Each structure stands twice: as C-alpha cells, then as structure tokens.
Amino acid sequence: MTSAEIIAVLEGQFGAKIKAKNLEAIDPFVTIESADLPAVCRFLRDDARLKFDILSCISGVDYLEPDPKKVAKAGFEPHTEVVYHMQSFAHRHRFVVKLNLPRWKGDKPGELPEVPTVSNLWPAADWHEREVYDLSGIWFTGHPDLRRILLAEDWTGHPLRKDYEFPLEYHGIRGR
C-alpha cells in the first residue's frame, strides 16, 4: 500500500481528525492531535489493510530558534513534535504519524507537554517514550514506568530542548 493509500484509509476512518498530511516528505506523514493518538495508532496496528505491527522509533523534536536575530526567518512558531515511525512486516510498508505540541503545557515554562502512551499497543514504545521524556521533556500519560533511561534520576532538565543550559558541573565533576 502506498503512503497516499494509507492516508486515504486514515481520512476515511478519522476524517477531520487528520489535521495535516504531507506526501512529498522523505517519510510521508499525517499530523493528528495528541488526544486522538491512541485510537489512530490502534487502527493503524489492527486494521487488516494496514497492520503496522512494529513501532520502529519515537522522536521528540524541539522547534525553537534561540537566537532573537533569527526568529523572524525561522518560519515556525516555537513548538515541540513527537514523531512515530512504524512499519508493517506483513505488508512491507512504512508510515509516520506526527503530533504538534506546545513547548510547555499551558505555556508555563517547566510544565511538560503531555501525550498518551502507546506502550500498551507496541511494547517497544516503553523504552522509546522513556528516551523522549528523558531527552526532550515530553510526558507520556498512562506510561507504566516513565522515568529517565539515559540520564541520572537526579538530572535537571532535558538536553535536547534548544533552551537547555548545560550544567557547569554535576556532583562535583566539572565539564568542559
């Protein structure tokens, strides 16, 4: 099934819940609201035409231009994205689903944006979501064990956020 056909199936099932689509991207994708993620992912996994039986990757992306001189040319409003790459072994096709989120929940700095977990649909999401939480600062509601996976439990902040300030030292160990 082509990406255009996959999008047509999704639009037929979810209609206006498909907020955007891009067939010209290297990895064609649809964009949905985070509240719709569990239903869309369950459909992608369970529908016989699609059968996305593996979640390959979840990524967190921070869209922020920290240089005030470049903000006007950036071409985007500050936000974060969560990107889901999935594939079907049975049908040999791949697809991407994206979520656009505010950088901070309620525009309150430090309040992490929230996304429902899909670890109940694809077990691999358990570690992928923990990595995105740890490095990008996205909170996955309903996750069975959301805690840091790469950084120490007492680490402050999320290093893949563009406004992250690297500490000069950690537990008395001086960096750089």
PDB file of N, CA and C in Angstrom, residues 25-90:
ATOM      1  N   ALA A  25       7.170  14.567   1.672  1.00  0.00           N
ATOM      2  CA  ALA A  25       8.282  14.394   2.608  1.00  0.00           C
ATOM      3  C   ALA A  25       9.025  13.093   2.308  1.00  0.00           C
ATOM      4  N   ILE A  26      10.269  13.011   2.721  1.00  0.00           N
ATOM      5  CA  ILE A  26      11.035  11.772   2.560  1.00  0.00           C
ATOM      6  C   ILE A  26      10.269  10.622   3.200  1.00  0.00           C
ATOM      7  N   ASP A  27       9.738  10.856   4.388  1.00  0.00           N
ATOM      8  CA  ASP A  27       8.861   9.903   5.060  1.00  0.00           C
ATOM      9  C   ASP A  27       7.477  10.539   5.133  1.00  0.00           C
ATOM     10  N   PRO A  28       6.577  10.205   4.200  1.00  0.00           N
ATOM     11  CA  PRO A  28       5.239  10.809   4.221  1.00  0.00           C
ATOM     12  C   PRO A  28       4.562  10.619   5.577  1.00  0.00           C
ATOM     13  N   PHE A  29       3.734  11.607   5.964  1.00  0.00           N
ATOM     14  CA  PHE A  29       3.160  11.569   7.307  1.00  0.00           C
ATOM     15  C   PHE A  29       1.799  12.242   7.352  1.00  0.00           C
ATOM     16  N   VAL A  30       1.107  11.969   8.455  1.00  0.00           N
ATOM     17  CA  VAL A  30      -0.079  12.731   8.833  1.00  0.00           C
ATOM     18  C   VAL A  30       0.196  13.336  10.203  1.00  0.00           C
ATOM     19  N   THR A  31      -0.490  14.440  10.482  1.00  0.00           N
ATOM     20  CA  THR A  31      -0.417  15.084  11.783  1.00  0.00           C
ATOM     21  C   THR A  31      -1.796  14.978  12.418  1.00  0.00           C
ATOM     22  N   ILE A  32      -1.805  14.597  13.699  1.00  0.00           N
ATOM     23  CA  ILE A  32      -3.045  14.464  14.453  1.00  0.00           C
ATOM     24  C   ILE A  32      -2.888  15.150  15.802  1.00  0.00           C
ATOM     25  N   GLU A  33      -3.992  15.288  16.523  1.00  0.00           N
ATOM     26  CA  GLU A  33      -3.957  15.809  17.892  1.00  0.00           C
ATOM     27  C   GLU A  33      -3.533  14.685  18.835  1.00  0.00           C
ATOM     28  N   SER A  34      -2.881  15.037  19.926  1.00  0.00           N
ATOM     29  CA  SER A  34      -2.410  14.007  20.860  1.00  0.00           C
ATOM     30  C   SER A  34      -3.565  13.203  21.454  1.00  0.00           C
ATOM     31  N   ALA A  35      -4.723  13.821  21.652  1.00  0.00           N
ATOM     32  CA  ALA A  35      -5.863  13.094  22.217  1.00  0.00           C
ATOM     33  C   ALA A  35      -6.337  11.974  21.298  1.00  0.00           C
ATOM     34  N   ASP A  36      -6.088  12.107  19.997  1.00  0.00           N
ATOM     35  CA  ASP A  36      -6.518  11.110  19.024  1.00  0.00           C
ATOM     36  C   ASP A  36      -5.481  10.004  18.816  1.00  0.00           C
ATOM     37  N   LEU A  37      -4.318  10.142  19.415  1.00  0.00           N
ATOM     38  CA  LEU A  37      -3.223   9.192  19.186  1.00  0.00           C
ATOM     39  C   LEU A  37      -3.599   7.745  19.502  1.00  0.00           C
ATOM     40  N   PRO A  38      -4.178   7.430  20.659  1.00  0.00           N
ATOM     41  CA  PRO A  38      -4.473   6.012  20.936  1.00  0.00           C
ATOM     42  C   PRO A  38      -5.399   5.374  19.902  1.00  0.00           C
ATOM     43  N   ALA A  39      -6.449   6.067  19.513  1.00  0.00           N
ATOM     44  CA  ALA A  39      -7.392   5.495  18.538  1.00  0.00           C
ATOM     45  C   ALA A  39      -6.750   5.330  17.171  1.00  0.00           C
ATOM     46  N   VAL A  40      -6.004   6.333  16.726  1.00  0.00           N
ATOM     47  CA  VAL A  40      -5.353   6.250  15.415  1.00  0.00           C
ATOM     48  C   VAL A  40      -4.311   5.131  15.411  1.00  0.00           C
ATOM     49  N   CYS A  41      -3.519   5.045  16.454  1.00  0.00           N
ATOM     50  CA  CYS A  41      -2.483   4.005  16.498  1.00  0.00           C
ATOM     51  C   CYS A  41      -3.091   2.609  16.593  1.00  0.00           C
ATOM     52  N   ARG A  42      -4.137   2.463  17.372  1.00  0.00           N
ATOM     53  CA  ARG A  42      -4.807   1.160  17.460  1.00  0.00           C
ATOM     54  C   ARG A  42      -5.324   0.752  16.069  1.00  0.00           C
ATOM     55  N   PHE A  43      -5.905   1.707  15.353  1.00  0.00           N
ATOM     56  CA  PHE A  43      -6.407   1.437  14.000  1.00  0.00           C
ATOM     57  C   PHE A  43      -5.253   1.055  13.068  1.00  0.00           C
ATOM     58  N   LEU A  44      -4.159   1.803  13.118  1.00  0.00           N
ATOM     59  CA  LEU A  44      -3.001   1.511  12.276  1.00  0.00           C
ATOM     60  C   LEU A  44      -2.454   0.109  12.557  1.00  0.00           C
ATOM     61  N   ARG A  45      -2.476  -0.286  13.798  1.00  0.00           N
ATOM     62  CA  ARG A  45      -1.976  -1.612  14.169  1.00  0.00           C
ATOM     63  C   ARG A  45      -2.956  -2.724  13.794  1.00  0.00           C
ATOM     64  N   ASP A  46      -4.249  -2.508  14.035  1.00  0.00           N
ATOM     65  CA  ASP A  46      -5.227  -3.594  13.954  1.00  0.00           C
ATOM     66  C   ASP A  46      -5.943  -3.732  12.617  1.00  0.00           C
ATOM     67  N   ASP A  47      -6.031  -2.675  11.822  1.00  0.00           N
ATOM     68  CA  ASP A  47      -6.748  -2.776  10.556  1.00  0.00           C
ATOM     69  C   ASP A  47      -5.987  -3.724   9.616  1.00  0.00           C
ATOM     70  N   ALA A  48      -6.690  -4.690   9.042  1.00  0.00           N
ATOM     71  CA  ALA A  48      -6.063  -5.714   8.205  1.00  0.00           C
ATOM     72  C   ALA A  48      -5.358  -5.127   6.992  1.00  0.00           C
ATOM     73  N   ARG A  49      -5.829  -3.988   6.480  1.00  0.00           N
ATOM     74  CA  ARG A  49      -5.191  -3.357   5.315  1.00  0.00           C
ATOM     75  C   ARG A  49      -3.867  -2.703   5.676  1.00  0.00           C
ATOM     76  N   LEU A  50      -3.704  -2.340   6.930  1.00  0.00           N
ATOM     77  CA  LEU A  50      -2.530  -1.574   7.358  1.00  0.00           C
ATOM     78  C   LEU A  50      -1.546  -2.424   8.148  1.00  0.00           C
ATOM     79  N   LYS A  51      -1.980  -3.043   9.209  1.00  0.00           N
ATOM     80  CA  LYS A  51      -1.190  -3.964  10.047  1.00  0.00           C
ATOM     81  C   LYS A  51       0.195  -3.434  10.418  1.00  0.00           C
ATOM     82  N   PHE A  52       0.241  -2.245  10.968  1.00  0.00           N
ATOM     83  CA  PHE A  52       1.526  -1.707  11.432  1.00  0.00           C
ATOM     84  C   PHE A  52       1.870  -2.395  12.740  1.00  0.00           C
ATOM     85  N   ASP A  53       2.600  -3.500  12.618  1.00  0.00           N
ATOM     86  CA  ASP A  53       2.850  -4.350  13.770  1.00  0.00           C
ATOM     87  C   ASP A  53       4.126  -4.002  14.525  1.00  0.00           C
ATOM     88  N   ILE A  54       4.889  -3.045  14.019  1.00  0.00           N
ATOM     89  CA  ILE A  54       6.094  -2.649  14.747  1.00  0.00           C
ATOM     90  C   ILE A  54       6.215  -1.129  14.776  1.00  0.00           C
ATOM     91  N   LEU A  55       6.528  -0.641  15.945  1.00  0.00           N
ATOM     92  CA  LEU A  55       6.842   0.777  16.119  1.00  0.00           C
ATOM     93  C   LEU A  55       8.357   0.866  16.146  1.00  0.00           C
ATOM     94  N   SER A  56       8.931   1.459  15.116  1.00  0.00           N
ATOM     95  CA  SER A  56      10.389   1.489  14.960  1.00  0.00           C
ATOM     96  C   SER A  56      11.057   2.534  15.830  1.00  0.00           C
ATOM     97  N   CYS A  57      10.385   3.688  15.959  1.00  0.00           N
ATOM     98  CA  CYS A  57      11.058   4.808  16.611  1.00  0.00           C
ATOM     99  C   CYS A  57      10.034   5.849  17.041  1.00  0.00           C
ATOM    100  N   ILE A  58      10.295   6.478  18.163  1.00  0.00           N
ATOM    101  CA  ILE A  58       9.570   7.682  18.576  1.00  0.00           C
ATOM    102  C   ILE A  58      10.640   8.743  18.826  1.00  0.00           C
ATOM    103  N   SER A  59      10.433   9.911  18.251  1.00  0.00           N
ATOM    104  CA  SER A  59      11.398  11.001  18.423  1.00  0.00           C
ATOM    105  C   SER A  59      10.703  12.242  18.941  1.00  0.00           C
ATOM    106  N   GLY A  60      11.411  13.001  19.741  1.00  0.00           N
ATOM    107  CA  GLY A  60      10.953  14.313  20.172  1.00  0.00           C
ATOM    108  C   GLY A  60      11.781  15.375  19.475  1.00  0.00           C
ATOM    109  N   VAL A  61      11.122  16.398  18.950  1.00  0.00           N
ATOM    110  CA  VAL A  61      11.818  17.465  18.222  1.00  0.00           C
ATOM    111  C   VAL A  61      11.382  18.805  18.812  1.00  0.00           C
ATOM    112  N   ASP A  62      12.349  19.636  19.126  1.00  0.00           N
ATOM    113  CA  ASP A  62      12.061  20.960  19.675  1.00  0.00           C
ATOM    114  C   ASP A  62      12.257  22.001  18.580  1.00  0.00           C
ATOM    115  N   TYR A  63      11.190  22.689  18.238  1.00  0.00           N
ATOM    116  CA  TYR A  63      11.258  23.765  17.253  1.00  0.00           C
ATOM    117  C   TYR A  63      11.300  25.089  18.005  1.00  0.00           C
ATOM    118  N   LEU A  64      12.499  25.556  18.230  1.00  0.00           N
ATOM    119  CA  LEU A  64      12.727  26.830  18.900  1.00  0.00           C
ATOM    120  C   LEU A  64      13.966  27.450  18.274  1.00  0.00           C
ATOM    121  N   GLU A  65      13.858  28.713  17.916  1.00  0.00           N
ATOM    122  CA  GLU A  65      15.031  29.440  17.440  1.00  0.00           C
ATOM    123  C   GLU A  65      15.502  30.313  18.592  1.00  0.00           C
ATOM    124  N   PRO A  66      16.579  29.902  19.275  1.00  0.00           N
ATOM    125  CA  PRO A  66      17.030  30.655  20.456  1.00  0.00           C
ATOM    126  C   PRO A  66      17.687  32.002  20.138  1.00  0.00           C
ATOM    127  N   ASP A  67      18.136  32.201  18.902  1.00  0.00           N
ATOM    128  CA  ASP A  67      18.785  33.450  18.535  1.00  0.00           C
ATOM    129  C   ASP A  67      17.715  34.470  18.123  1.00  0.00           C
ATOM    130  N   PRO A  68      17.511  35.530  18.921  1.00  0.00           N
ATOM    131  CA  PRO A  68      16.466  36.514  18.614  1.00  0.00           C
ATOM    132  C   PRO A  68      16.599  37.133  17.217  1.00  0.00           C
ATOM    133  N   LYS A  69      17.819  37.223  16.691  1.00  0.00           N
ATOM    134  CA  LYS A  69      18.035  37.805  15.366  1.00  0.00           C
ATOM    135  C   LYS A  69      17.502  36.904  14.253  1.00  0.00           C
ATOM    136  N   LYS A  70      17.354  35.606  14.533  1.00  0.00           N
ATOM    137  CA  LYS A  70      16.933  34.652  13.503  1.00  0.00           C
ATOM    138  C   LYS A  70      15.464  34.247  13.621  1.00  0.00           C
ATOM    139  N   VAL A  71      14.765  34.692  14.655  1.00  0.00           N
ATOM    140  CA  VAL A  71      13.385  34.269  14.898  1.00  0.00           C
ATOM    141  C   VAL A  71      12.482  34.588  13.710  1.00  0.00           C
ATOM    142  N   ALA A  72      12.600  35.795  13.150  1.00  0.00           N
ATOM    143  CA  ALA A  72      11.725  36.198  12.046  1.00  0.00           C
ATOM    144  C   ALA A  72      11.913  35.314  10.810  1.00  0.00           C
ATOM    145  N   LYS A  73      13.127  34.823  10.600  1.00  0.00           N
ATOM    146  CA  LYS A  73      13.407  33.992   9.432  1.00  0.00           C
ATOM    147  C   LYS A  73      13.162  32.504   9.690  1.00  0.00           C
ATOM    148  N   ALA A  74      12.895  32.120  10.918  1.00  0.00           N
ATOM    149  CA  ALA A  74      12.768  30.699  11.266  1.00  0.00           C
ATOM    150  C   ALA A  74      11.626  30.029  10.506  1.00  0.00           C
ATOM    151  N   GLY A  75      10.520  30.724  10.322  1.00  0.00           N
ATOM    152  CA  GLY A  75       9.413  30.148   9.565  1.00  0.00           C
ATOM    153  C   GLY A  75       8.498  29.252  10.362  1.00  0.00           C
ATOM    154  N   PHE A  76       8.601  29.270  11.682  1.00  0.00           N
ATOM    155  CA  PHE A  76       7.722  28.464  12.522  1.00  0.00           C
ATOM    156  C   PHE A  76       7.541  29.137  13.870  1.00  0.00           C
ATOM    157  N   GLU A  77       6.434  28.831  14.509  1.00  0.00           N
ATOM    158  CA  GLU A  77       6.222  29.248  15.890  1.00  0.00           C
ATOM    159  C   GLU A  77       6.874  28.198  16.786  1.00  0.00           C
ATOM    160  N   PRO A  78       7.423  28.583  17.922  1.00  0.00           N
ATOM    161  CA  PRO A  78       8.022  27.589  18.815  1.00  0.00           C
ATOM    162  C   PRO A  78       7.007  26.516  19.215  1.00  0.00           C
ATOM    163  N   HIS A  79       7.417  25.256  19.085  1.00  0.00           N
ATOM    164  CA  HIS A  79       6.586  24.120  19.472  1.00  0.00           C
ATOM    165  C   HIS A  79       7.470  22.875  19.559  1.00  0.00           C
ATOM    166  N   THR A  80       6.899  21.798  20.032  1.00  0.00           N
ATOM    167  CA  THR A  80       7.586  20.515  20.010  1.00  0.00           C
ATOM    168  C   THR A  80       6.775  19.557  19.149  1.00  0.00           C
ATOM    169  N   GLU A  81       7.438  18.542  18.650  1.00  0.00           N
ATOM    170  CA  GLU A  81       6.769  17.490  17.900  1.00  0.00           C
ATOM    171  C   GLU A  81       7.162  16.149  18.485  1.00  0.00           C
ATOM    172  N   VAL A  82       6.233  15.216  18.416  1.00  0.00           N
ATOM    173  CA  VAL A  82       6.546  13.822  18.687  1.00  0.00           C
ATOM    174  C   VAL A  82       6.271  13.087  17.379  1.00  0.00           C
ATOM    175  N   VAL A  83       7.257  12.314  16.931  1.00  0.00           N
ATOM    176  CA  VAL A  83       7.206  11.665  15.630  1.00  0.00           C
ATOM    177  C   VAL A  83       7.274  10.154  15.826  1.00  0.00           C
ATOM    178  N   TYR A  84       6.296   9.449  15.258  1.00  0.00           N
ATOM    179  CA  TYR A  84       6.182   7.998  15.382  1.00  0.00           C
ATOM    180  C   TYR A  84       6.453   7.363  14.021  1.00  0.00           C
ATOM    181  N   HIS A  85       7.478   6.514  13.944  1.00  0.00           N
ATOM    182  CA  HIS A  85       7.797   5.769  12.724  1.00  0.00           C
ATOM    183  C   HIS A  85       7.349   4.326  12.941  1.00  0.00           C
ATOM    184  N   MET A  86       6.516   3.832  12.035  1.00  0.00           N
ATOM    185  CA  MET A  86       6.025   2.460  12.174  1.00  0.00           C
ATOM    186  C   MET A  86       6.123   1.738  10.846  1.00  0.00           C
ATOM    187  N   GLN A  87       6.060   0.421  10.925  1.00  0.00           N
ATOM    188  CA  GLN A  87       6.108  -0.371   9.707  1.00  0.00           C
ATOM    189  C   GLN A  87       5.316  -1.648   9.866  1.00  0.00           C
ATOM    190  N   SER A  88       4.994  -2.225   8.721  1.00  0.00           N
ATOM    191  CA  SER A  88       4.256  -3.476   8.676  1.00  0.00           C
ATOM    192  C   SER A  88       5.138  -4.540   8.042  1.00  0.00           C
ATOM    193  N   PHE A  89       5.399  -5.609   8.785  1.00  0.00           N
ATOM    194  CA  PHE A  89       6.134  -6.719   8.195  1.00  0.00           C
ATOM    195  C   PHE A  89       5.272  -7.438   7.174  1.00  0.00           C
ATOM    196  N   ALA A  90       4.003  -7.595   7.493  1.00  0.00           N
ATOM    197  CA  ALA A  90       3.085  -8.333   6.617  1.00  0.00           C
ATOM    198  C   ALA A  90       2.928  -7.659   5.260  1.00  0.00           C
TER     199      ALA A  90
END
